[in-house]
Short mmCIF file of C-alpha atoms in Angstrom, two decimals:
data_model
loop_
_atom_site.label_atom_id
_atom_site.label_comp_id
_atom_site.label_asym_id
_atom_site.label_seq_id
_atom_site.Cartn_x
_atom_site.Cartn_y
_atom_site.Cartn_z
CA UNK A 1 114.02 -21.99 -9.18
CA UNK A 2 112.45 -20.69 -12.38
CA UNK A 3 114.96 -17.94 -13.10
CA UNK A 4 117.59 -19.83 -15.11
CA UNK A 5 116.40 -18.38 -18.43
CA UNK A 6 115.46 -14.93 -17.07
CA UNK A 7 118.40 -12.51 -16.89
CA UNK A 8 118.70 -10.34 -13.77
CA UNK A 9 116.95 -7.02 -14.15
CA UNK A 10 115.66 -4.14 -12.03
CA UNK A 11 112.22 -5.67 -11.42
CA UNK A 12 111.56 -8.62 -9.13
CA UNK A 13 108.41 -10.73 -9.30
CA UNK A 14 107.04 -12.02 -5.99
CA UNK A 15 104.45 -14.76 -5.56
CA UNK A 16 102.93 -16.84 -2.77
CA UNK A 17 101.78 -13.65 -1.02
CA UNK A 18 98.97 -13.72 1.52
CA UNK A 19 95.79 -13.02 -0.48
CA UNK A 20 93.87 -11.80 2.58
CA UNK A 21 95.94 -8.61 2.88
CA UNK A 22 94.35 -5.49 1.39
CA UNK A 23 96.09 -4.13 -1.70
CA UNK A 24 97.20 -0.79 -0.24
CA UNK A 25 98.55 -2.37 2.94
CA UNK A 26 100.35 -4.98 0.85
CA UNK A 27 101.99 -2.33 -1.33
CA UNK A 28 103.04 -0.22 1.68
CA UNK A 29 104.48 -3.25 3.46
CA UNK A 30 106.42 -4.38 0.38
CA UNK A 31 107.80 -0.86 -0.09
CA UNK A 32 108.77 -0.69 3.57
CA UNK A 33 110.49 -4.08 3.48
CA UNK A 34 112.36 -3.78 0.18
CA UNK A 35 113.40 -0.12 0.29
CA UNK A 36 116.28 -1.08 2.60
CA UNK A 37 118.01 -2.48 -0.51
CA UNK A 38 117.81 0.66 -2.62
CA UNK A 39 115.53 3.25 -4.21
CA UNK A 40 112.17 1.83 -5.33
CA UNK A 41 110.47 3.27 -8.40
CA UNK A 42 107.20 1.36 -8.18
CA UNK A 43 105.33 -1.43 -6.40
CA UNK A 44 102.61 -3.16 -8.42
CA UNK A 45 100.01 -5.39 -6.77
CA UNK A 46 96.63 -6.21 -8.32
CA UNK A 47 93.63 -7.98 -6.86
CA UNK A 48 92.25 -9.49 -10.07
CA UNK A 49 91.57 -13.25 -9.81
CA UNK A 50 94.59 -14.19 -11.94
CA UNK A 51 97.02 -11.89 -10.14
CA UNK A 52 96.11 -12.40 -6.49
CA UNK A 53 99.03 -13.30 -4.27
CA UNK A 54 101.53 -11.70 -6.66
CA UNK A 55 103.41 -8.40 -6.86
CA UNK A 56 106.23 -6.66 -8.69
CA UNK A 57 108.83 -4.38 -7.08
CA UNK A 58 110.77 -2.09 -9.42
CA UNK A 59 114.19 -0.87 -8.26
CA UNK A 60 116.19 2.03 -9.65
CA UNK A 61 119.36 -0.10 -9.86
CA UNK A 62 120.10 -3.70 -10.82
CA UNK A 63 122.37 -4.20 -7.79
CA UNK A 64 119.50 -3.36 -5.43
CA UNK A 65 117.16 -5.81 -7.18
CA UNK A 66 119.82 -8.55 -7.08
CA UNK A 67 120.47 -8.07 -3.36
CA UNK A 68 116.74 -8.13 -2.59
CA UNK A 69 116.31 -11.22 -4.77
CA UNK A 70 119.03 -13.15 -2.92
CA UNK A 71 118.42 -12.03 0.64
CA UNK A 72 114.61 -12.01 0.79
CA UNK A 73 114.02 -15.35 -0.91
CA UNK A 74 111.59 -17.37 1.29
CA UNK A 75 111.33 -14.53 3.83
CA UNK A 76 108.15 -15.08 5.92
CA UNK A 77 105.85 -12.24 4.85
CA UNK A 78 102.44 -12.22 6.55
CA UNK A 79 103.02 -15.86 7.54
CA UNK A 80 103.86 -17.09 4.03
CA UNK A 81 107.36 -17.54 2.53
CA UNK A 82 107.91 -15.23 -0.43
CA UNK A 83 108.90 -16.83 -3.74
CA UNK A 84 111.00 -14.34 -5.72
CA UNK A 85 112.28 -14.33 -9.27
CA UNK A 86 113.25 -11.69 -11.79
CA UNK A 87 110.42 -10.26 -13.87
CA UNK A 88 110.18 -11.61 -17.43
CA UNK A 89 109.53 -8.20 -18.98
CA UNK A 90 110.88 -4.71 -18.36
CA UNK A 91 108.57 -2.53 -16.27
CA UNK A 92 107.03 0.56 -17.88
CA UNK A 93 108.81 3.01 -15.57
CA UNK A 94 112.22 1.48 -16.37
CA UNK A 95 111.42 1.53 -20.09
CA UNK A 96 110.41 5.18 -19.89
CA UNK A 97 113.64 6.03 -18.07
CA UNK A 98 115.89 4.37 -20.66
CA UNK A 99 113.84 5.51 -23.66
CA UNK A 100 112.66 2.06 -24.77
CA UNK A 101 109.03 2.44 -23.68
CA UNK A 102 106.41 1.46 -26.27
CA UNK A 103 102.66 1.83 -25.56
CA UNK A 104 100.90 -1.53 -25.18
CA UNK A 105 98.85 -1.34 -28.40
CA UNK A 106 101.81 -0.20 -30.48
CA UNK A 107 104.00 -2.83 -28.86
CA UNK A 108 101.48 -5.55 -29.72
CA UNK A 109 101.44 -4.51 -33.39
CA UNK A 110 105.23 -4.47 -33.49
CA UNK A 111 105.35 -7.96 -31.99
CA UNK A 112 102.83 -9.25 -34.54
CA UNK A 113 104.85 -7.72 -37.39
CA UNK A 114 108.05 -9.25 -36.05
CA UNK A 115 106.33 -12.63 -35.71
CA UNK A 116 105.17 -12.53 -39.35
CA UNK A 117 108.67 -11.59 -40.48
CA UNK A 118 110.18 -14.40 -38.41
CA UNK A 119 107.84 -16.98 -39.90
CA UNK A 120 108.65 -15.80 -43.42
CA UNK A 121 112.37 -16.14 -42.75
CA UNK A 122 111.92 -19.59 -41.25
CA UNK A 123 110.11 -20.70 -44.38
CA UNK A 124 113.16 -19.72 -46.45
CA UNK A 125 115.91 -21.07 -44.22
CA UNK A 126 116.27 -23.42 -41.33
CA UNK A 127 116.18 -21.69 -37.96
CA UNK A 128 119.49 -21.23 -36.17
CA UNK A 129 119.47 -22.04 -32.40
CA UNK A 130 120.33 -19.01 -30.41
CA UNK A 131 120.05 -18.84 -26.64
CA UNK A 132 121.15 -15.67 -24.94
CA UNK A 133 123.28 -16.36 -21.89
CA UNK A 134 122.00 -15.17 -18.56
CA UNK A 135 124.12 -12.64 -16.73
CA UNK A 136 125.07 -12.93 -13.09
CA UNK A 137 125.30 -10.17 -10.60
CA UNK A 138 127.34 -10.77 -7.50
CA UNK A 139 127.29 -7.25 -6.13
CA UNK A 140 127.72 -6.60 -2.42
CA UNK A 141 124.77 -6.02 -0.19
CA UNK A 142 123.34 -2.55 -0.67
CA UNK A 143 124.06 -0.43 2.37
CA UNK A 144 121.31 1.12 4.42
CA UNK A 145 120.77 4.78 3.58
CA UNK A 146 120.72 6.75 6.77
CA UNK A 147 119.24 10.23 6.78
CA UNK A 148 120.33 13.08 9.01
CA UNK A 149 117.97 12.56 11.89
CA UNK A 150 117.53 14.84 14.83
CA UNK A 151 117.08 12.62 17.87
CA UNK A 152 116.34 13.55 21.42
CA UNK A 153 118.81 13.07 24.24
CA UNK A 154 119.65 9.40 24.48
CA UNK A 155 118.39 7.30 27.35
CA UNK A 156 120.67 4.63 28.78
CA UNK A 157 121.00 1.59 26.47
CA UNK A 158 118.34 -1.03 27.13
CA UNK A 159 116.32 -3.66 25.27
CA UNK A 160 113.47 -1.36 24.17
CA UNK A 161 113.70 1.07 21.25
CA UNK A 162 111.62 4.21 20.87
CA UNK A 163 110.75 4.98 17.24
CA UNK A 164 109.68 8.46 16.12
CA UNK A 165 108.82 10.25 12.86
CA UNK A 166 106.74 7.41 11.43
CA UNK A 167 104.13 8.10 8.72
CA UNK A 168 100.65 7.94 10.23
CA UNK A 169 99.71 5.02 7.96
CA UNK A 170 102.46 2.85 9.48
CA UNK A 171 101.14 -0.42 10.90
CA UNK A 172 102.63 -2.69 13.55
CA UNK A 173 103.03 -5.41 10.90
CA UNK A 174 105.12 -3.10 8.71
CA UNK A 175 107.45 -2.40 11.64
CA UNK A 176 107.55 -6.06 12.61
CA UNK A 177 108.68 -7.02 9.09
CA UNK A 178 111.55 -4.56 9.40
CA UNK A 179 112.70 -5.21 12.94
CA UNK A 180 112.27 -8.99 13.11
CA UNK A 181 115.15 -9.32 10.64
CA UNK A 182 117.47 -8.74 13.60
CA UNK A 183 118.04 -11.40 16.28
CA UNK A 184 116.21 -11.20 19.59
CA UNK A 185 113.09 -9.42 18.30
CA UNK A 186 110.12 -9.74 20.69
CA UNK A 187 107.33 -7.36 19.74
CA UNK A 188 106.17 -4.00 18.41
CA UNK A 189 103.90 -1.76 20.47
CA UNK A 190 102.06 1.19 18.98
CA UNK A 191 99.89 3.73 20.77
CA UNK A 192 96.65 4.35 18.89
CA UNK A 193 96.16 7.80 20.43
CA UNK A 194 99.67 8.87 19.37
CA UNK A 195 100.34 8.04 15.71
CA UNK A 196 103.88 8.45 14.45
CA UNK A 197 105.64 6.67 17.33
CA UNK A 198 106.22 3.07 18.39
CA UNK A 199 108.18 0.89 20.80
CA UNK A 200 110.14 -2.17 19.66
CA UNK A 201 111.32 -4.69 22.24
CA UNK A 202 114.30 -7.07 21.98
CA UNK A 203 115.64 -9.69 24.36
CA UNK A 204 118.66 -7.59 25.39
CA UNK A 205 120.31 -4.21 24.79
CA UNK A 206 123.01 -5.62 22.51
CA UNK A 207 120.37 -6.90 20.10
CA UNK A 208 118.34 -3.68 20.25
CA UNK A 209 121.55 -1.71 19.57
CA UNK A 210 122.22 -3.74 16.41
CA UNK A 211 118.72 -3.03 15.10
CA UNK A 212 119.07 0.67 15.93
CA UNK A 213 122.39 0.97 14.09
CA UNK A 214 121.02 -0.71 10.97
CA UNK A 215 117.64 1.01 10.79
CA UNK A 216 118.48 4.51 12.04
CA UNK A 217 117.19 6.94 9.43
CA UNK A 218 115.40 4.24 7.43
CA UNK A 219 112.57 5.75 5.39
CA UNK A 220 109.24 3.94 5.42
CA UNK A 221 108.06 6.81 3.20
CA UNK A 222 110.34 9.26 1.35
CA UNK A 223 109.83 12.19 3.74
CA UNK A 224 109.95 10.19 6.99
CA UNK A 225 113.41 9.04 8.15
CA UNK A 226 112.96 7.04 11.34
CA UNK A 227 114.47 8.51 14.50
CA UNK A 228 115.42 5.67 16.85
CA UNK A 229 116.55 6.04 20.46
CA UNK A 230 116.52 3.81 23.52
CA UNK A 231 113.25 4.07 25.43
CA UNK A 232 113.35 5.82 28.77
CA UNK A 233 112.65 3.46 31.65
#
């Protein structure tokens, strides 16, 4: 792990991502997967040669970032295990929120000035070793945020879930990443002629019930809390 000297913060850095996935799909899928841990402020993924296969997810709270960091380490994402560490620098949106944001050009000049000052001081006195200690965060797992969802009359419990109120850009892979976290997952079925709905199959009704309880009201996008019921047979 390369995080020993990087203190926990609200931004996680993810690498070893599948480079074949289009940028917008990658960002949507990352948002969908990580928003179960807390409010996400930004997802950054670039397709430049040096930054392929990498992304940054910015959370509103440190606890959410810490939970995601611990629980999603090595999670198989598009057939590749994610490698997660805390970001080395504060994201722009966090810096703007706490008032410490400095534009890139101004920041560069400040760093150069500080570097010149540091060298001058070192020439006058021997440098004192000073290593800031890393802080630990052992917060509990962030709970799922369930919205108030109007669901239709429930069918009898069974192994197939009926999902409604999905954003039209939802893909089967995005749903698979969410639902395969629960034991017994079999498959996702979407109907191309009817966007906004899907069926998710588990091995038995107990396993489908667990997934329903945990993901009821989960928001793939801010205005779309999922409405989950048992499928009618």
